[in-house]
Coordinates of C-alpha atoms in Angstrom, one line a residue:
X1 CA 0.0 0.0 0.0
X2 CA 3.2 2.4 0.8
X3 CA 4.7 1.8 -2.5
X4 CA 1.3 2.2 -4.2
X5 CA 0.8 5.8 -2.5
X6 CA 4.2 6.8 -3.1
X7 CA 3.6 5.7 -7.0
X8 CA 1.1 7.7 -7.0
X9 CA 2.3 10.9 -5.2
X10 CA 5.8 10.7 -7.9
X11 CA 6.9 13.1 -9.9
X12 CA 5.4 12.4 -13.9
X13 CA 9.0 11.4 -15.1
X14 CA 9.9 9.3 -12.5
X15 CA 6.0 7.5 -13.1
X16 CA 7.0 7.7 -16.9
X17 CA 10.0 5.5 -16.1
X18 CA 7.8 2.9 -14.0
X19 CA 5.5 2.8 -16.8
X20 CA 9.0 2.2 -19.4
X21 CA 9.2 -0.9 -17.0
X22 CA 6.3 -1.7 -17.3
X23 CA 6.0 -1.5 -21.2
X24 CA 9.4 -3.4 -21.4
X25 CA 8.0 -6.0 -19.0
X26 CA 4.8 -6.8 -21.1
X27 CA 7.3 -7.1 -24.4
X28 CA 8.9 -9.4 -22.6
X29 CA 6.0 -11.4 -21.7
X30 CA 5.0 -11.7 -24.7
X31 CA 7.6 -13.0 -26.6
X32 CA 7.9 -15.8 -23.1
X33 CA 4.0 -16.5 -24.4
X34 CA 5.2 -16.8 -28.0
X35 CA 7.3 -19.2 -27.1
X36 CA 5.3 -21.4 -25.0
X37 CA 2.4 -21.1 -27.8
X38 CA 5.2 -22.7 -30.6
X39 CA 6.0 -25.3 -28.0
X40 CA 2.4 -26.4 -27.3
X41 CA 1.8 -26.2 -30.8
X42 CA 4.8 -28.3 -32.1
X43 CA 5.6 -31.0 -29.6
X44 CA 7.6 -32.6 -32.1
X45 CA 9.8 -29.8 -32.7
X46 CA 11.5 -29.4 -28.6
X47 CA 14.4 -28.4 -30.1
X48 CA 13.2 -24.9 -31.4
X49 CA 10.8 -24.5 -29.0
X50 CA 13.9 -24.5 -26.3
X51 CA 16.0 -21.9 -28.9
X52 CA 13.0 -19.6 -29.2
X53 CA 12.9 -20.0 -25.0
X54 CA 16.6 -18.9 -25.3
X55 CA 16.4 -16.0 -27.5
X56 CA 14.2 -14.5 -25.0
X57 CA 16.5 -14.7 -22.2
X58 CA 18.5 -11.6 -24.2
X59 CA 15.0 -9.4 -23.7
X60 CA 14.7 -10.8 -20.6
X61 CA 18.1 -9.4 -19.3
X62 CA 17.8 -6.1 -20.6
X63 CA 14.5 -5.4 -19.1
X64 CA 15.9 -6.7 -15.5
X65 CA 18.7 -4.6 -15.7
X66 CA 16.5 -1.9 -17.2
X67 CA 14.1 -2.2 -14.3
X68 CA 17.3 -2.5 -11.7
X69 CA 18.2 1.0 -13.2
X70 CA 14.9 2.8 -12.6
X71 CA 14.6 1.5 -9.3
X72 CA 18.1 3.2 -8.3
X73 CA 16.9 6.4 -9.2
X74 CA 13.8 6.4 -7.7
X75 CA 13.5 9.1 -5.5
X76 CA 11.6 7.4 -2.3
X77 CA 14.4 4.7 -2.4
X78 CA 17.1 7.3 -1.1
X79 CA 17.8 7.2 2.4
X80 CA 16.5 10.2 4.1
X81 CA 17.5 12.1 7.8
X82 CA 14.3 11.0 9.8
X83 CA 13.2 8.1 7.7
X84 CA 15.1 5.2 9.9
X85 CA 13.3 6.6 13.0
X86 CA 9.8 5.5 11.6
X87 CA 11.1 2.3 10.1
X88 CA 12.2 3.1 7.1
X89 CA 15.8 2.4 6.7
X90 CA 17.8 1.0 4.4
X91 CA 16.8 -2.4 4.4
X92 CA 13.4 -1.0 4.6
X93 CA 13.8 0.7 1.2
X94 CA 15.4 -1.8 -0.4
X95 CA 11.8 -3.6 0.0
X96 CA 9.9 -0.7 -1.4
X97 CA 11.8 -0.8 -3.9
X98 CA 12.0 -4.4 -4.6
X99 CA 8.1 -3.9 -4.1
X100 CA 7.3 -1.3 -6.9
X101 CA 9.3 -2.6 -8.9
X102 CA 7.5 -6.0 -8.9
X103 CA 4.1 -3.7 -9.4
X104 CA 5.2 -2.1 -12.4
X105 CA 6.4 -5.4 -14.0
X106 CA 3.7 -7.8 -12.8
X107 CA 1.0 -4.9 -14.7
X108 CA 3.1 -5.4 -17.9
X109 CA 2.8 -9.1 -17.5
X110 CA -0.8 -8.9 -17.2
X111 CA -1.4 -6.5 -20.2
X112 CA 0.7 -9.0 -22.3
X113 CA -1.4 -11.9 -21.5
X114 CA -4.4 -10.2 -22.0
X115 CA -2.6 -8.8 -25.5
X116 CA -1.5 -12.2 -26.7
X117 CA -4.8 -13.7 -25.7
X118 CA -6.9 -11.4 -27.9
X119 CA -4.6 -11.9 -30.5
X120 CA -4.8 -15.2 -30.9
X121 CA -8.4 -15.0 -30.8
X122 CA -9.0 -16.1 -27.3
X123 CA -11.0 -13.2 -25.9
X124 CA -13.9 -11.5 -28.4
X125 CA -15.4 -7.9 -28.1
X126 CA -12.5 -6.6 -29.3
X127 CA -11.1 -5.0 -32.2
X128 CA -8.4 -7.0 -34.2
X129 CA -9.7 -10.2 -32.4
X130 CA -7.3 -13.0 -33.6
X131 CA -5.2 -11.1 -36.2
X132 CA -2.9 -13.4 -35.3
X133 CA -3.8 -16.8 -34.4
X134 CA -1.6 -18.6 -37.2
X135 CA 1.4 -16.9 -35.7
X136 CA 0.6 -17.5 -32.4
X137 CA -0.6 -21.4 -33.1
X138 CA -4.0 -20.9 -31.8
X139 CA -5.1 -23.9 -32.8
X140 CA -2.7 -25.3 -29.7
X141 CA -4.4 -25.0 -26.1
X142 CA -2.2 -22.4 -23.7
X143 CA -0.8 -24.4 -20.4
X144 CA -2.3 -21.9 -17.7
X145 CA 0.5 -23.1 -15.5
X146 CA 3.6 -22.7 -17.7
X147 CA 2.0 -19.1 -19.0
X148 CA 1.9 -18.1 -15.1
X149 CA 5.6 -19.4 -14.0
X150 CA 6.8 -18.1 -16.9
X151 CA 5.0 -14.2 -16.8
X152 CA 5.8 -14.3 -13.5
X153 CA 9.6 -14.3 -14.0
X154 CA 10.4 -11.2 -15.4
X155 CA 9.3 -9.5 -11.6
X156 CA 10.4 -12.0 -9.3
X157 CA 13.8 -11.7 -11.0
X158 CA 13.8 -7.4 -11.3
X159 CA 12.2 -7.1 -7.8
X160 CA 15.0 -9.4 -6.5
X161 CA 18.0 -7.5 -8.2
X162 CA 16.3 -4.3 -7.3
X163 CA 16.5 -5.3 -3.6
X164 CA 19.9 -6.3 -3.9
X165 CA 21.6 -3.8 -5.7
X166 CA 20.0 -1.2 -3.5
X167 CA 21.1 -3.2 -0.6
X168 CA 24.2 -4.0 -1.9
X169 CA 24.9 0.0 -3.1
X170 CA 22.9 2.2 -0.5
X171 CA 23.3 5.8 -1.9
X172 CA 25.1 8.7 0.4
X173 CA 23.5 11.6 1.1
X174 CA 26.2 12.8 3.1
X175 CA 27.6 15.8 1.2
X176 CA 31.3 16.2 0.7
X177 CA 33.4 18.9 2.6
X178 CA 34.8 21.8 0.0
X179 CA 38.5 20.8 0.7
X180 CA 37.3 17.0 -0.3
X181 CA 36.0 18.0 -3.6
X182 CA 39.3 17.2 -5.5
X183 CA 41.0 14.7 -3.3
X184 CA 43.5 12.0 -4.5
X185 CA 41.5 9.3 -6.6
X186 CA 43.2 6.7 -4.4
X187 CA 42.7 8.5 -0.5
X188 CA 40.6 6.5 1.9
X189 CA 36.9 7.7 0.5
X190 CA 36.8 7.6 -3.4
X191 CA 36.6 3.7 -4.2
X192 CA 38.5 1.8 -5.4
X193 CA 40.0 1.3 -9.4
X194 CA 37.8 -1.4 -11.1
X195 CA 39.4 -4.5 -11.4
X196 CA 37.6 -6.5 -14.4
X197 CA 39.4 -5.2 -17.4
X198 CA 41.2 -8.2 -17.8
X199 CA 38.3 -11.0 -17.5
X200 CA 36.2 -8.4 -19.7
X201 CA 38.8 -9.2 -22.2
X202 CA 39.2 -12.4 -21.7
X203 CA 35.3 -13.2 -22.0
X204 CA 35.1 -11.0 -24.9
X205 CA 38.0 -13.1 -26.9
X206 CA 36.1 -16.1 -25.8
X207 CA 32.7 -15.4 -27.3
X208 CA 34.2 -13.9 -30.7
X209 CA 36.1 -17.3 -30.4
X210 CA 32.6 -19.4 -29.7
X211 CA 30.9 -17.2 -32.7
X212 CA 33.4 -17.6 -35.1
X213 CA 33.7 -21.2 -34.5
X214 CA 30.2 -22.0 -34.2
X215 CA 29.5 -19.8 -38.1
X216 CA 31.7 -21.8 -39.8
X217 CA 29.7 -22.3 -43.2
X218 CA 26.8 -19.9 -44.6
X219 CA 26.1 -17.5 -41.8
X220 CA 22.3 -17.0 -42.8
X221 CA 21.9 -21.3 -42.2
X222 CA 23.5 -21.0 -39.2
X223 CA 21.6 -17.4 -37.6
X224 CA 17.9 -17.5 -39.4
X225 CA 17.0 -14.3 -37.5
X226 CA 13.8 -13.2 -40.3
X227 CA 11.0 -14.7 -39.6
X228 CA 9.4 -15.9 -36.4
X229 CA 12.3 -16.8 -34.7
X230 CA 13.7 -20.3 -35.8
X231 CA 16.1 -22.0 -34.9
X232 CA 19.7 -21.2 -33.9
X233 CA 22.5 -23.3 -32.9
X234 CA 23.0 -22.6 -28.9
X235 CA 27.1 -21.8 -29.5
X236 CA 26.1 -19.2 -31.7
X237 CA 24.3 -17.3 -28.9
X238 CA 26.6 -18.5 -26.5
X239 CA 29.2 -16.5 -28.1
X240 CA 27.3 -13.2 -28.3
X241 CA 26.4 -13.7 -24.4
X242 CA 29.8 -14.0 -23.6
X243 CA 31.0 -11.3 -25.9
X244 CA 28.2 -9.1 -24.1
X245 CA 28.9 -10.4 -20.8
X246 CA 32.2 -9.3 -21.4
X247 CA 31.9 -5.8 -22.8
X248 CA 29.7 -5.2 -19.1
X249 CA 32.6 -6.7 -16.9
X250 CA 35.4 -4.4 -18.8
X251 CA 33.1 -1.4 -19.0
X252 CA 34.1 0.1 -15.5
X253 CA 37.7 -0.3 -16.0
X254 CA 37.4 1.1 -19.3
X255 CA 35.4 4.1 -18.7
X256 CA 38.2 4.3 -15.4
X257 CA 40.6 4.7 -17.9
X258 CA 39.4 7.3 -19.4
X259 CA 39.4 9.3 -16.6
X260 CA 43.0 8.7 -16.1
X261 CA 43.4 9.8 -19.8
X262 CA 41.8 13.3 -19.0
X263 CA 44.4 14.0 -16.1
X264 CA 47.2 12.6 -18.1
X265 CA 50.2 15.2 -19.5
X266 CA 49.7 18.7 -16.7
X267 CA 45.9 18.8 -16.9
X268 CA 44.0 21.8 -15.8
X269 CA 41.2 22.3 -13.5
X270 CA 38.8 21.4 -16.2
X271 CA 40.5 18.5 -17.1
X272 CA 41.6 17.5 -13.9
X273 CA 37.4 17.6 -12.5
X274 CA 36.2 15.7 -15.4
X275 CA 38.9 13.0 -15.2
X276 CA 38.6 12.5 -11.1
X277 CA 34.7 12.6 -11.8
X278 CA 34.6 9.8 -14.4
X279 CA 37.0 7.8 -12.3
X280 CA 34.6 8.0 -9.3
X281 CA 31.5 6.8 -11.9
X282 CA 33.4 4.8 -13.5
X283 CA 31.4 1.8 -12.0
X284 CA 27.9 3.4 -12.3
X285 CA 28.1 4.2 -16.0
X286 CA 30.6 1.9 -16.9
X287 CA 28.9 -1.0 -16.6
X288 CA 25.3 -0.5 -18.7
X289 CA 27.7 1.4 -21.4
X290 CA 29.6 -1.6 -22.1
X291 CA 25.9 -3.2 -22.5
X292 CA 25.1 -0.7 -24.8
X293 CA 28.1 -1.3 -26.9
X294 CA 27.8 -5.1 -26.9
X295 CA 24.2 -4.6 -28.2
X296 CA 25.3 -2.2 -31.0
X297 CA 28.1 -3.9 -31.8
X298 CA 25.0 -7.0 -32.6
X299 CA 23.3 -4.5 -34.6
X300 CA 25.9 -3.8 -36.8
X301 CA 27.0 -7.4 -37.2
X302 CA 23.1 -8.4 -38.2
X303 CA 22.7 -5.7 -40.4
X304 CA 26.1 -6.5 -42.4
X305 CA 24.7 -10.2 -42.5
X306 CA 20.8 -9.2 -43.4
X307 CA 20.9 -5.9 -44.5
X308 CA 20.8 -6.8 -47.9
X309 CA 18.3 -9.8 -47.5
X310 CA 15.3 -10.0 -49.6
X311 CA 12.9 -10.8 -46.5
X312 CA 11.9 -9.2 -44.3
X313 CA 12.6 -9.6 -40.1
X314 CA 9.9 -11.5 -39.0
X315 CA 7.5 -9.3 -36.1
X316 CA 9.2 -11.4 -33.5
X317 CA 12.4 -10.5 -33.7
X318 CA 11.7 -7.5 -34.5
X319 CA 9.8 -7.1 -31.2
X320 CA 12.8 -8.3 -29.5
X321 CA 15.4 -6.4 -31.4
X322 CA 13.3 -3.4 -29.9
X323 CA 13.2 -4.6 -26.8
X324 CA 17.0 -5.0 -26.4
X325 CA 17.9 -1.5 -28.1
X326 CA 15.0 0.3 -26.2
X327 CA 16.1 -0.9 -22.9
X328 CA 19.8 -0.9 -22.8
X329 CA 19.8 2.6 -24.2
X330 CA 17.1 3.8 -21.5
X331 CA 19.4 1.9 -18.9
X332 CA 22.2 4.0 -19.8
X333 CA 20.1 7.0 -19.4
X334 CA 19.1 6.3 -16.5
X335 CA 22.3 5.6 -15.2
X336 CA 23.8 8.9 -16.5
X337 CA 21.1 10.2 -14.2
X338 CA 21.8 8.4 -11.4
X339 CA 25.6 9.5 -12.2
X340 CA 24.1 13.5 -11.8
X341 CA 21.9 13.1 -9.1
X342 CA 25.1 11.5 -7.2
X343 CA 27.6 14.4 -7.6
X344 CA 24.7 16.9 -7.4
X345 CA 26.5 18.0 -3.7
X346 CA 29.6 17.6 -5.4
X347 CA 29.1 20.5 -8.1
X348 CA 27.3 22.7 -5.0
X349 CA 30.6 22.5 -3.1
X350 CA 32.4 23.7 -6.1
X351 CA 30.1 26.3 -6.9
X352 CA 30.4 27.4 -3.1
X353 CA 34.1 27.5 -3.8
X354 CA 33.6 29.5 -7.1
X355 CA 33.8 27.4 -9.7
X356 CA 32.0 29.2 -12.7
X357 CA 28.7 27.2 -14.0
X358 CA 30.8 26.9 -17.7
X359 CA 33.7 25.2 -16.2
X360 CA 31.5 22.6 -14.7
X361 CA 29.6 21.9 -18.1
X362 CA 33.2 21.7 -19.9
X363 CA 34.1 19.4 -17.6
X364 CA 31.1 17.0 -18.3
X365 CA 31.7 17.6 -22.2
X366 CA 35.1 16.4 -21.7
X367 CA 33.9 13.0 -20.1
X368 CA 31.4 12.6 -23.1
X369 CA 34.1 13.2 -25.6
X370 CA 36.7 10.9 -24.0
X371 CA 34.3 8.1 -23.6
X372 CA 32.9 8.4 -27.4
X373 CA 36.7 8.1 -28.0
X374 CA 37.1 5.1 -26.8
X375 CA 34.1 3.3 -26.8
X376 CA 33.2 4.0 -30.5
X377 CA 35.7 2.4 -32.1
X378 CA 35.7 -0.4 -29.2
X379 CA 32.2 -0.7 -30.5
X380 CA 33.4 -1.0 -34.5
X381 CA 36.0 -3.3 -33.7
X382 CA 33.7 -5.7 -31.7
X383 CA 31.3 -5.6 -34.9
X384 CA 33.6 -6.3 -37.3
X385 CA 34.8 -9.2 -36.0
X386 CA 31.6 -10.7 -35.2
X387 CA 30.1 -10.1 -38.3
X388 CA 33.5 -11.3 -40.0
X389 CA 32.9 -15.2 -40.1
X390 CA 29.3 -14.6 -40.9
X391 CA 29.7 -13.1 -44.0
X392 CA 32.6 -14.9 -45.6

């Protein structure tokens, strides 16, 4: 009931993200459903109905993280002076959160059942009442049971992660003293350098290896995107998960190397705050920007291998490829808001010392530039190489 009132008493952007969560949870859903329809209505064919299951796990995980994202920057999840004396601390929080976030994705869930069901021509009085019931395989009853366990996983699984990255994370709202505002990266109080550039690499290396091994042959036999999904061998996909996985494990060391990069060669005091500042975010944008990059770096590969294809993708996978793009590229947003909202004190204490308002926007420039720099052609690279034993 809390979380419900506090939903309702939220700013209209921070209820427009809930209801991004929401729409990205009942995509979701419905491409679980699509899958369960094909395996209900080919029992013979297990095989595909398991690979469509799989394909959906990529959806899946960017509308987790997604929802993990909007839950961070939730305003009634921020500890508060006053809140732990009636209750609400920071475990206490972490349940709201977990809590609204569960709401937003269990009402996607339940507009994608009711969506797929009218579709497919189970539910009449409506407009466009089985449009699709030969792509959904109407003909096939729906297991009640399997539809529930499987709509149901998309909030169990972003109302967990919510709770424990809050938990895990709890944001300060102590504000930093004026003579701690550029303080040595590596005194007792900024964290720590990111440690996972080197297994980012190395699980990146591994999943071009796995993709490039696993496309030996005609690429389009081997990754039949078009059409409603079908099959794809499981190292295929394997590879791109690693390669992905990798990208978001390297991401924070990369984008900590930038930073480093900024302050390198006599830098000013432009140079010098944008460098210390992308250090200390370093792990709160680095991550869901290496995401983004592993996702883009698919697009490009699938577009060298399909761009020129006579069909078609199938509704599907489009649905899916929007899915992906729409959250990973919201999640990074998001987290670049998260990233302002944190060093919000920070730029207060500066302009109390009397840094001017321009200095401070050069300085957040600088971190844009320097992470396009490295990140773009990181993103290039990655493509070219997957898409490389595809095409040959």
């Amino acid at each position: 009931m809390l979380a419900l009132r506090l939903a309702r008493g939220s700013h209209p952007l921070v209820l427009l993200r809930r209801l991004l969560v929401a729409a990205a949870s009942a995509g979701v859903g419905f491409l679980l459903l699509c899958a369960l329809g094909y395996a209900s209505g080919h029992p013979a064919h297990s095989t595909g109905a398991v690979l469509r299951l799989l394909w959906c796990v990529v959806p899946f995980a960017a509308t987790v993280q997604f929802a993990v994202a909007v839950a961070r920057t939730d305003p009634s999840t921020r500890p508060r002076s006053g809140l732990s004396a009636v209750g609400l601390g920071p475990v206490r929080l972490a349940v709201l959160a977990a809590v609204s976030t569960a709401v937003s994705c269990t009402l996607g869930s339940m507009v994608a059942l009711l969506f797929y069901l009218h579709l497919r021509g189970d539910l009449s009085g409506l407009p466009f009442d089985g449009a699709a019931a030969g792509l959904l395989d109407a003909e096939a009853p729906l297991p009640l049971a399997a539809a529930t366990v499987l709509l149901a996983l998309v909030p169990l699984t972003a109302a967990t992660a919510s709770a424990f990255a809050l938990r895990a994370e709890p944001v300060s709202t102590a504000a930093p003293a004026d003579s701690e505002v550029l303080t040595e990266p590596e005194a007792p109080g900024p964290a720590a350098p990111p440690t996972g550039l080197p297994w980012g690499v190395a699980l990146t290396a591994a999943g071009l290896a796995v993709e490039a091994y696993m496309s030996r042959g005609d690429g389009r036999s081997l990754l039949p995107l078009p059409g409603r999904l079908d099959a794809t061998p499981a190292g295929v996909l394997a590879g791109w998960t690693l390669t992905a996985a990798g990208l978001a494990v390297a991401g924070p060391g990369l984008a900590h190397l930038c930073g480093r990069l900024l302050q390198a060669a006599r830098p000013g005091a432009v140079r010098l705050l944008a460098g210390r500042v992308l250090m200390d975010e370093s792990r709160r944008i680095g991550r869901p920007l290496g995401v983004f990059c592993a996702v883009l770096a698919a697009a490009v590969a699938a577009y060298a291998l399909y761009g020129t294809a006579a069909r078609p993708l199938g509704p599907l996978t489009v649905l899916g490829a929007v899915l992906v793009l729409g959250c990973t590229t919201a999640t990074l947003l998001t987290s670049a808001l998260e990233a302002r909202q944190a060093r919000e004190q920070t730029a207060q204490a500066l302009l109390r010392l009397g840094a001017p308002v321009s200095a401070l926007r050069a300085a957040t420039a600088l971190r844009a530039a320097a992470l396009l720099i490295v990140f773009a052609p990181l993103t290039w690279l990655i493509a070219e190489l997957a898409a490389l034993p595809l095409t040959v």
